[in-house]
Short mmCIF file of C-alpha atoms and ligand atoms in Angstrom, two decimals:
data_model
loop_
_atom_site.label_atom_id
_atom_site.label_comp_id
_atom_site.label_asym_id
_atom_site.label_seq_id
_atom_site.Cartn_x
_atom_site.Cartn_y
_atom_site.Cartn_z
CA UNK D 102 -4.23 12.43 -32.54
CA UNK D 103 -4.57 9.37 -30.13
CA UNK D 104 -7.70 9.49 -28.43
CA UNK D 105 -6.16 8.91 -25.23
CA UNK D 106 -2.51 8.44 -24.08
CA UNK D 107 -2.13 6.28 -20.65
CA UNK D 108 1.02 7.56 -18.77
CA UNK D 109 2.48 3.93 -16.82
CA UNK D 110 2.01 0.63 -17.69
CA UNK D 111 0.78 -0.29 -14.11
CA UNK D 112 -1.91 -2.11 -12.31
CA UNK D 113 -4.07 1.17 -12.43
CA UNK D 114 -3.13 1.49 -16.35
CA UNK D 115 -3.10 -1.95 -17.61
CA UNK D 116 -6.88 -2.13 -15.97
CA UNK D 117 -7.59 0.31 -18.06
CA UNK D 118 -6.54 -0.36 -21.15
CA UNK D 119 -7.91 -3.42 -20.30
CA UNK D 120 -11.55 -2.31 -20.58
CA UNK D 121 -11.19 0.28 -23.09
CA UNK D 122 -12.78 -0.63 -26.94
CA UNK D 123 -9.82 -1.57 -28.72
CA UNK D 124 -7.38 0.81 -31.00
CA UNK D 125 -8.55 3.94 -28.26
CA UNK D 126 -5.55 3.88 -25.78
CA UNK D 127 -1.95 4.70 -26.50
CA UNK D 128 -0.12 3.12 -22.71
CA UNK D 129 3.57 4.86 -22.43
CA UNK D 130 5.98 2.51 -19.91
CA UNK D 131 9.79 3.63 -18.30
CA UNK D 132 10.25 -0.17 -18.12
CA UNK D 133 10.86 -2.92 -20.94
CA UNK D 134 7.30 -4.99 -19.37
CA UNK D 135 4.42 -3.72 -17.84
CA UNK D 136 3.42 -4.35 -14.85
CA UNK D 137 7.02 -5.37 -13.27
CA UNK D 138 5.14 -4.41 -9.63
CA UNK D 139 2.60 -7.14 -9.59
CA UNK D 140 4.93 -8.87 -10.16
CA UNK D 141 6.80 -8.79 -7.37
CA UNK D 142 4.24 -8.05 -5.77
CA UNK D 143 2.46 -10.21 -2.70
CA UNK D 144 5.39 -12.64 -2.56
CA UNK D 145 5.46 -13.13 -6.30
CA UNK D 146 1.82 -14.05 -6.22
CA UNK D 147 0.23 -11.02 -6.08
CA UNK D 148 -2.79 -9.51 -3.34
CA UNK D 149 -4.78 -9.07 -6.13
CA UNK D 150 -8.45 -7.77 -3.98
CA UNK D 151 -8.86 -8.43 -0.11
CA UNK D 152 -13.28 -9.96 1.27
CA UNK D 153 -13.33 -7.11 2.66
CA UNK D 154 -13.68 -4.06 1.44
CA UNK D 155 -14.31 -0.40 2.62
CA UNK D 156 -12.79 3.06 2.53
CA UNK D 157 -12.06 2.37 6.10
CA UNK D 158 -8.69 0.43 4.75
CA UNK D 159 -7.33 3.37 3.58
CA UNK D 160 -6.36 6.67 4.01
CA UNK D 161 -8.14 9.00 2.07
CA UNK D 162 -11.09 10.45 1.72
CA UNK D 163 -13.87 8.33 2.48
CA UNK D 164 -16.14 10.50 -0.02
CA UNK D 165 -13.79 10.49 -2.24
CA UNK D 166 -12.66 6.22 -2.03
CA UNK D 167 -16.81 4.56 -2.38
CA UNK D 168 -17.69 5.88 -4.91
CA UNK D 169 -14.92 4.14 -6.92
CA UNK D 170 -15.51 0.95 -5.24
CA UNK D 171 -19.22 1.42 -5.28
CA UNK D 172 -18.19 1.39 -9.06
CA UNK D 173 -16.43 -2.01 -9.34
CA UNK D 174 -15.65 -3.55 -6.24
CA UNK D 175 -14.31 -6.77 -4.74
CA UNK D 176 -16.44 -8.88 -6.46
CA UNK D 177 -17.25 -7.32 -9.59
CA UNK D 178 -13.16 -7.37 -9.98
CA UNK D 179 -13.12 -11.41 -8.96
CA UNK D 180 -15.62 -12.34 -12.04
CA UNK D 181 -13.51 -9.71 -14.64
CA UNK D 182 -10.90 -12.13 -14.17
CA UNK D 183 -12.54 -15.14 -13.59
CA UNK D 184 -13.82 -15.06 -16.95
CA UNK D 185 -10.60 -14.34 -18.65
CA UNK D 186 -9.57 -18.17 -16.48
CA UNK D 187 -8.55 -16.77 -12.56
CA UNK D 188 -9.39 -17.31 -9.60
CA UNK D 189 -7.87 -16.82 -6.82
CA UNK D 190 -7.25 -18.16 -3.97
CA UNK D 191 -7.73 -17.11 -0.11
CA UNK D 192 -5.08 -16.58 1.66
CA UNK D 193 -4.26 -15.15 5.01
CA UNK D 194 -8.29 -15.34 6.41
CA UNK D 195 -9.38 -12.45 3.90
CA UNK D 196 -6.91 -11.84 1.08
CA UNK D 197 -7.12 -12.97 -2.83
CA UNK D 198 -4.07 -13.76 -4.31
CA UNK D 199 -2.97 -16.06 -7.51
CA UNK D 200 -3.11 -18.88 -7.41
CA UNK D 201 0.53 -19.80 -8.52
CA UNK D 202 2.34 -17.01 -10.04
CA UNK D 203 2.04 -13.60 -10.75
CA UNK D 204 2.36 -14.26 -14.21
CA UNK D 205 -1.28 -15.26 -14.17
CA UNK D 206 -3.12 -11.64 -13.20
CA UNK D 207 -0.12 -10.08 -15.42
CA UNK D 208 -1.10 -12.58 -18.48
CA UNK D 209 -4.27 -11.33 -18.53
CA UNK D 210 -3.31 -8.18 -18.74
CA UNK D 211 -1.03 -8.59 -21.21
CA UNK D 212 -3.55 -10.24 -23.71
CA UNK D 213 -6.25 -7.90 -23.02
CA UNK D 214 -4.08 -4.65 -23.88
CA UNK D 215 -2.70 -6.82 -27.10
CA UNK D 216 -5.78 -3.86 -28.79
CA UNK D 217 -3.66 -0.64 -28.05
CA UNK D 218 -0.72 0.94 -28.51
CA UNK D 219 2.09 -0.10 -25.99
CA UNK D 220 5.36 1.81 -26.30
CA UNK D 221 7.79 -0.02 -24.00
CA UNK D 222 11.33 1.47 -22.03
CA UNK D 223 9.40 5.14 -22.68
CA UNK D 224 9.63 7.58 -20.59
CA UNK D 225 7.38 10.83 -20.25
CA UNK D 226 8.92 13.64 -19.41
CA UNK D 227 5.83 16.51 -19.59
CA UNK D 228 3.03 17.01 -20.95
CA UNK D 229 1.43 19.87 -21.80
CA UNK D 230 -2.09 21.88 -23.13
CA UNK D 231 -2.42 22.08 -27.29
CA UNK D 232 -4.97 23.63 -28.07
CA UNK D 233 -8.64 21.55 -27.15
CA UNK D 234 -5.79 18.31 -26.68
CA UNK D 235 -2.41 17.30 -25.15
CA UNK D 236 0.96 17.37 -26.02
CA UNK D 237 2.39 13.66 -24.23
CA UNK D 238 6.93 14.52 -24.54
CA UNK D 239 8.47 11.37 -24.19
CA UNK D 240 12.33 10.43 -24.43
CA UNK D 241 12.01 9.67 -27.17
CA UNK D 242 8.60 11.58 -29.21
CA UNK D 243 6.14 14.01 -29.20
CA UNK D 244 2.90 12.57 -29.16
CA UNK D 245 -0.73 14.40 -29.42
CA UNK D 246 -3.37 13.37 -27.29
CA UNK D 247 -7.47 14.19 -27.50
CA UNK D 248 -7.47 12.95 -23.21
CA UNK D 249 -4.02 11.82 -21.18
CA UNK D 250 -4.93 9.49 -18.27
CA UNK D 251 -1.95 10.29 -15.60
CA UNK D 252 -1.42 6.30 -14.22
CA UNK D 253 2.68 6.63 -13.07
CA UNK D 254 2.05 5.52 -10.21
CA UNK D 255 4.16 6.90 -6.91
CA UNK D 256 7.57 7.04 -5.55
CA UNK D 257 7.92 3.96 -3.98
CA UNK D 258 10.82 0.99 -5.57
CA UNK D 259 12.59 3.61 -7.35
CA UNK D 260 14.50 -0.27 -8.60
CA UNK D 261 11.32 -0.42 -10.41
CA UNK D 262 11.30 3.00 -12.55
CA UNK D 263 8.72 5.31 -10.36
CA UNK D 264 9.32 8.57 -10.96
CA UNK D 265 7.32 11.93 -9.67
CA UNK D 266 6.54 12.82 -13.31
CA UNK D 267 2.10 12.71 -11.82
CA UNK D 268 3.21 15.53 -9.15
CA UNK D 269 4.90 17.25 -11.92
CA UNK D 270 2.45 17.02 -14.54
CA UNK D 271 -0.37 18.24 -11.67
CA UNK D 272 1.38 20.44 -10.58
CA UNK D 273 2.11 22.07 -13.58
CA UNK D 274 -1.79 22.36 -15.08
CA UNK D 275 -2.38 23.81 -11.12
CA UNK D 276 -2.96 21.22 -8.70
CA UNK D 277 -2.64 20.42 -5.66
CA UNK D 278 -0.49 17.65 -4.34
CA UNK D 279 -0.59 16.42 -1.09
CA UNK D 280 3.09 15.72 0.58
CA UNK D 281 4.41 12.45 0.15
CA UNK D 282 5.84 9.84 1.60
CA UNK D 283 7.08 5.74 2.20
CA UNK D 284 4.03 3.72 3.55
CA UNK D 285 3.51 0.48 4.03
CA UNK D 286 7.37 0.43 4.83
CA UNK D 287 9.46 -0.45 8.50
CA UNK D 288 10.67 2.35 10.86
CA UNK D 289 13.40 3.09 12.11
CA UNK D 290 14.68 2.86 15.73
CA UNK D 291 15.94 5.52 18.37
CA UNK D 292 19.21 4.41 19.92
CA UNK D 293 17.06 2.99 23.23
CA UNK D 294 16.32 1.03 21.26
CA UNK D 295 18.86 -0.70 19.16
CA UNK D 296 18.99 -4.04 21.48
CA UNK D 297 15.97 -4.54 18.89
CA UNK D 298 18.97 -4.85 16.45
CA UNK D 299 20.11 -8.15 18.51
CA UNK D 300 16.72 -9.29 17.74
CA UNK D 301 16.55 -9.32 13.60
CA UNK D 302 14.37 -12.26 12.64
CA UNK D 303 12.72 -12.55 15.43
CA UNK D 304 8.53 -11.96 15.44
CA UNK D 305 6.01 -11.72 17.35
CA UNK D 306 2.30 -10.83 17.88
CA UNK D 307 1.67 -6.48 18.92
CA UNK D 308 -1.21 -3.99 18.63
CA UNK D 309 0.07 -0.86 17.68
CA UNK D 310 -1.19 2.40 18.44
CA UNK D 311 -1.21 5.40 16.13
CA UNK D 312 -2.52 8.47 17.05
CA UNK D 313 -5.63 6.78 16.83
CA UNK D 314 -5.93 4.41 14.93
CA UNK D 315 -5.23 0.99 16.48
CA UNK D 316 -3.70 -1.69 13.80
CA UNK D 317 -2.68 -5.21 14.94
CA UNK D 318 -0.37 -8.32 13.47
CA UNK D 319 3.17 -10.01 13.65
CA UNK D 320 5.59 -7.65 14.48
CA UNK D 321 9.30 -8.24 12.57
CA UNK D 322 12.10 -7.28 14.23
CA UNK D 323 14.64 -6.44 11.01
CA UNK D 324 18.87 -5.16 11.19
CA UNK D 325 16.81 -2.05 9.66
CA UNK D 326 14.52 -1.38 12.75
CA UNK D 327 10.67 -2.66 12.57
CA UNK D 328 9.30 -4.47 10.28
CA UNK D 329 6.08 -6.87 9.87
CA UNK D 330 2.73 -6.20 9.28
CA UNK D 331 1.73 -4.60 11.94
CA UNK D 332 4.40 -2.17 11.23
CA UNK D 333 4.21 -1.99 8.01
CA UNK D 334 0.46 -0.58 9.02
CA UNK D 335 1.33 1.58 11.40
CA UNK D 336 3.81 3.40 8.74
CA UNK D 337 0.49 4.25 6.97
CA UNK D 338 -0.04 6.68 9.81
CA UNK D 339 2.47 7.16 11.23
CA UNK D 340 3.70 11.21 10.02
CA UNK D 341 6.56 11.51 13.14
CA UNK D 342 6.69 11.30 17.25
CA UNK D 343 5.42 8.03 19.09
CA UNK D 344 3.75 5.19 18.50
CA UNK D 345 2.51 2.46 21.22
CA UNK D 346 3.26 -0.92 20.87
CA UNK D 347 1.58 -3.38 23.40
CA UNK D 348 3.77 -6.44 22.92
CA UNK D 349 1.39 -8.46 25.00
CA UNK D 350 -1.73 -7.74 24.20
CA UNK D 351 -4.70 -10.78 25.15
CA UNK D 352 -2.10 -12.28 27.85
CA UNK D 353 -4.51 -13.75 31.02
CA UNK D 354 -2.79 -11.15 33.98
CA UNK D 355 -4.72 -13.61 36.51
CA UNK D 356 -3.38 -16.90 35.45
CA UNK D 357 0.08 -15.12 34.71
CA UNK D 358 0.80 -14.34 38.37
CA UNK D 359 -1.05 -18.10 39.59
CA UNK D 360 1.31 -19.94 37.09
CA UNK D 361 4.53 -22.03 38.53
CA UNK D 362 6.32 -21.92 34.87
CA UNK D 363 9.46 -18.96 34.09
CA UNK D 364 8.07 -15.11 32.72
CA UNK D 365 10.01 -16.58 29.34
CA UNK D 366 7.48 -19.74 28.96
CA UNK D 367 4.24 -17.78 30.21
CA UNK D 368 4.55 -14.61 28.01
CA UNK D 369 3.80 -15.53 23.93
CA UNK D 370 6.43 -13.99 22.54
CA UNK D 371 9.66 -15.75 21.66
CA UNK D 372 11.87 -16.87 24.77
CA UNK D 373 14.84 -14.49 23.07
CA UNK D 374 12.86 -11.51 23.05
CA UNK D 375 10.81 -11.98 26.47
CA UNK D 376 14.76 -12.28 27.82
CA UNK D 377 15.98 -9.29 26.13
CA UNK D 378 12.53 -7.18 27.00
CA UNK D 379 13.43 -9.19 30.72
CA UNK D 380 16.91 -6.85 30.87
CA UNK D 381 16.02 -3.78 29.73
CA UNK D 382 13.66 -3.69 32.41
CA UNK D 383 16.23 -5.25 35.10
CA UNK D 384 13.84 -8.33 35.83
CA UNK D 385 14.80 -11.76 36.91
CA UNK D 386 13.31 -14.41 34.16
CA UNK D 387 11.00 -16.31 37.68
CA UNK D 388 8.17 -18.84 37.61
CA UNK D 389 4.85 -16.22 37.45
CA UNK D 390 3.66 -16.60 40.77
CA UNK D 391 7.09 -14.90 42.30
CA UNK D 392 7.00 -11.66 39.91
CA UNK D 393 5.45 -8.81 43.20
CA UNK D 394 3.38 -6.36 42.38
CA UNK D 395 6.19 -3.99 42.03
CA UNK D 396 7.71 -6.67 39.63
CA UNK D 397 4.52 -6.97 37.68
CA UNK D 398 4.09 -3.60 36.92
CA UNK D 399 7.39 -3.30 35.43
CA UNK D 400 6.31 -6.27 32.75
CA UNK D 401 2.88 -4.60 31.78
CA UNK D 402 4.53 -1.47 30.73
CA UNK D 403 5.96 -3.59 27.85
CA UNK D 404 1.55 -3.60 26.83
CA UNK D 405 2.49 0.13 26.67
CA UNK D 406 5.47 0.71 25.35
CA UNK D 407 5.82 3.71 23.73
CA UNK D 408 8.94 5.46 21.15
CA UNK D 409 9.63 8.01 18.95
CA UNK D 410 10.91 5.59 15.56
CA UNK D 411 14.19 7.50 13.34
CA UNK D 412 11.88 7.22 10.07
CA UNK D 413 11.18 4.78 7.32
CA UNK D 414 13.02 2.41 5.97
CA UNK D 415 12.54 4.95 2.89
CA UNK D 416 10.85 4.41 -0.38
CA UNK D 417 13.90 1.94 -1.76
CA UNK D 418 11.71 -0.46 0.50
CA UNK D 419 7.97 1.33 0.58
CA UNK D 420 5.50 -0.49 -0.97
CA UNK D 421 3.36 2.26 -1.88
CA UNK D 422 3.75 6.10 -1.26
CA UNK D 423 1.56 7.86 0.98
CA UNK D 424 -0.27 11.71 0.45
CA UNK D 425 -0.32 12.42 -3.92
CA UNK D 426 -2.33 14.16 -6.38
CA UNK D 427 -4.90 15.67 -3.73
CA UNK D 428 -8.72 14.52 -4.41
CA UNK D 429 -10.20 17.88 -3.65
CA UNK D 430 -9.47 18.86 -7.07
CA UNK D 431 -10.48 15.20 -8.75
CA UNK D 432 -13.49 14.55 -9.32
CA UNK D 433 -14.74 11.11 -8.02
CA UNK D 434 -16.75 10.34 -11.10
CA UNK D 435 -15.32 10.56 -13.61
CA UNK D 436 -11.39 10.86 -12.36
CA UNK D 437 -11.40 13.83 -14.35
CA UNK D 438 -9.11 16.95 -13.19
CA UNK D 439 -11.89 19.89 -11.91
CA UNK D 440 -8.29 22.06 -13.15
CA UNK D 441 -7.80 20.45 -16.63
CA UNK D 442 -10.96 18.88 -19.14
CA UNK D 443 -9.36 16.08 -20.38
CA UNK D 444 -6.65 15.17 -17.53
CA UNK D 445 -7.10 11.43 -15.54
CA UNK D 446 -5.48 10.53 -12.50
CA UNK D 447 -5.93 7.06 -11.65
CA UNK D 448 -4.71 4.34 -9.13
CA UNK D 449 -1.55 5.31 -6.34
CA UNK D 450 -0.52 8.63 -7.94
CA UNK D 451 -3.82 10.06 -6.43
CA UNK D 452 -4.25 10.57 -2.85
CA UNK D 453 -5.50 7.47 -1.58
CA UNK D 454 -3.45 4.74 0.00
CA UNK D 455 -4.11 1.38 0.79
CA UNK D 456 -3.25 -0.99 3.96
CA UNK D 457 -1.55 -4.06 3.69
CA UNK D 458 -3.88 -7.03 1.79
CA UNK D 459 -4.74 -5.67 -1.74
CA UNK D 460 -6.43 -2.47 -0.68
CA UNK D 461 -3.53 -1.19 -2.93
CA UNK D 462 -4.36 -2.91 -6.08
CA UNK D 463 -8.00 -2.18 -5.83
CA UNK D 464 -7.75 1.04 -5.78
CA UNK D 465 -5.73 1.38 -8.90
CA UNK D 466 -8.89 -1.26 -10.10
CA UNK D 467 -11.51 0.11 -8.91
CA UNK D 468 -10.45 4.45 -10.22
CA UNK D 469 -8.90 2.87 -13.40
CA UNK D 470 -12.61 1.55 -14.31
CA UNK D 471 -14.22 4.81 -12.32
CA UNK D 472 -12.25 6.49 -15.60
CA UNK D 473 -13.42 3.74 -17.40
CA UNK D 474 -16.35 4.31 -17.42
CA UNK D 475 -16.69 8.49 -17.81
CA UNK D 476 -14.34 7.55 -20.90
CA UNK D 477 -16.12 5.08 -22.69
CA UNK D 478 -19.13 7.98 -23.14
CA UNK D 479 -16.97 11.03 -24.08
C1 FAD R 53 6.82 -5.24 -3.28
C2 FAD R 53 5.92 -4.08 -3.70
C3 FAD R 53 4.82 -5.78 -3.31
C4 FAD R 53 2.93 -5.23 -3.63
N1 FAD R 53 2.39 -6.14 -2.89
C5 FAD R 53 1.55 -5.48 -3.03
C6 FAD R 53 0.20 -6.45 -3.39
O1 FAD R 53 0.57 -7.65 -3.15
N2 FAD R 53 -1.39 -5.95 -3.57
C7 FAD R 53 -1.46 -4.79 -2.82
O2 FAD R 53 -2.47 -4.22 -3.04
N3 FAD R 53 -0.65 -3.67 -3.79
C8 FAD R 53 0.75 -4.22 -3.65
N4 FAD R 53 1.88 -3.18 -3.99
C9 FAD R 53 1.22 -1.94 -3.96
C10 FAD R 53 0.69 -1.91 -5.30
O3 FAD R 53 2.05 -2.72 -6.19
C11 FAD R 53 0.72 -0.15 -5.63
O4 FAD R 53 0.05 0.17 -4.86
C12 FAD R 53 -0.14 -0.58 -7.14
O5 FAD R 53 0.35 -0.80 -8.42
C13 FAD R 53 -0.06 0.99 -7.48
O6 FAD R 53 -0.62 0.88 -9.37
P1 FAD R 53 -0.39 2.28 -9.92
O7 FAD R 53 -0.87 1.91 -10.93
O8 FAD R 53 -1.32 3.29 -9.40
O9 FAD R 53 1.21 2.60 -10.24
P2 FAD R 53 2.32 1.59 -10.30
O10 FAD R 53 1.71 0.10 -10.68
O11 FAD R 53 3.07 1.65 -10.09
O12 FAD R 53 2.76 1.84 -12.02
C14 FAD R 53 2.83 2.69 -12.66
C15 FAD R 53 3.46 2.99 -13.47
O13 FAD R 53 3.86 4.13 -14.45
C16 FAD R 53 5.79 3.58 -14.78
N5 FAD R 53 5.78 4.92 -14.80
C17 FAD R 53 6.56 6.36 -14.16
N6 FAD R 53 7.28 7.50 -14.51
C18 FAD R 53 6.92 6.83 -16.35
C19 FAD R 53 7.53 7.83 -16.97
N7 FAD R 53 7.98 9.20 -16.91
N8 FAD R 53 7.02 7.68 -18.40
C20 FAD R 53 6.76 5.83 -18.49
N9 FAD R 53 5.71 5.25 -17.42
C21 FAD R 53 6.51 5.45 -16.20
C22 FAD R 53 6.51 3.33 -13.30
O14 FAD R 53 7.58 2.25 -14.35
C23 FAD R 53 4.71 1.97 -13.77
O15 FAD R 53 4.94 0.79 -14.19
C24 FAD R 53 2.92 -3.97 -3.92
C25 FAD R 53 4.04 -2.01 -3.99
C26 FAD R 53 5.34 -3.03 -3.87
C27 FAD R 53 6.35 -2.40 -4.45
#
């Protein structure tokens, strides 16, 4: 009987398998290599974690997220990596990346996990209770296990073999799975916004309000709709209905109406974006000081540009899946199911989703660490 079977060979599974004593775990991964998603992440440099770590950067229950971040935070992660020769570098303000390539962190996991049994190119199809343990069925064999850790991630990037197996296993043991949806993903447009498509490739700084959440950053006009960090973060909170975009955050309107410069030079957007909006607003490009009060009000409507996205770019473009195994039925201090002794859930399969910036890998690693702490004390 295998002491521990880990389903998946992504970030959370690799951290758990690395931490466990030798020959304790059997890791099963559909892909023919481990950490496929990690390899392509962060533009090939893997945004591992963030200097600013807080449950506020996650969609999920704070009472569930906080203990894991307390037990294994970004500093512990960085120390663990440093002991193994990797010193991530900060980019984009507070985000830690591999200095050269994701292969650096993957190399560490490859070495650390070599102490465990790894089955690659093998797909788990079912898990059932068998006596005091479990039976794990793959497309090649049936394994028996004392404990099973579901680390199979979400539905994003089906091109890298993402699957719903984690949710199916959870449901088969009576767990609730919170409705899933693509997140950290671009949003598609309504016909009134189709003129955005003409602006494809342009990017501008915005502030987006979704319900009670406000996110800031770049918005990228894309062929399919809008994307870029601000939109990706907004997608975490958007379900349906309207979002409000402030295309002109921090414009000094007093200085604007005194200026001799043209509107298209005054507004902090690429000129072709400003010009497209001026057409939509039926305004001429003219000196700021010549803009009339009613015209100024029309222009200021760009501070609260509201529309209901038609949808998202879908799972094939989404960095993560929001929703997942309900954290109400999993112990925050062990990651063990409260419905089935010996069954654990870690990483993205749980209903915890972070913003852009390394929060999702940190969650994968922190939840794996919590699980490890419990497993070694069994
Ligand atoms: C393009 C892209 C870029 C990203 N960049 C970043 C970033 O820079 N920073 C960040 O924090 N997050 C990033 N993310 C998100 C991050 O990759 C995930 O949140 C994280 O990998 C989740 O870890 P996990 O172990 O829970 O799941 P995963 O890493 O998805 O691992 C799950 C594994 O389970 C395997 N699996 C699925 N079904 C089965 C089955 N039936 N049998 C066996 N194996 C199975 C999958 O093949 C997969 O390898 C990115 C995601 C994508 C798609």
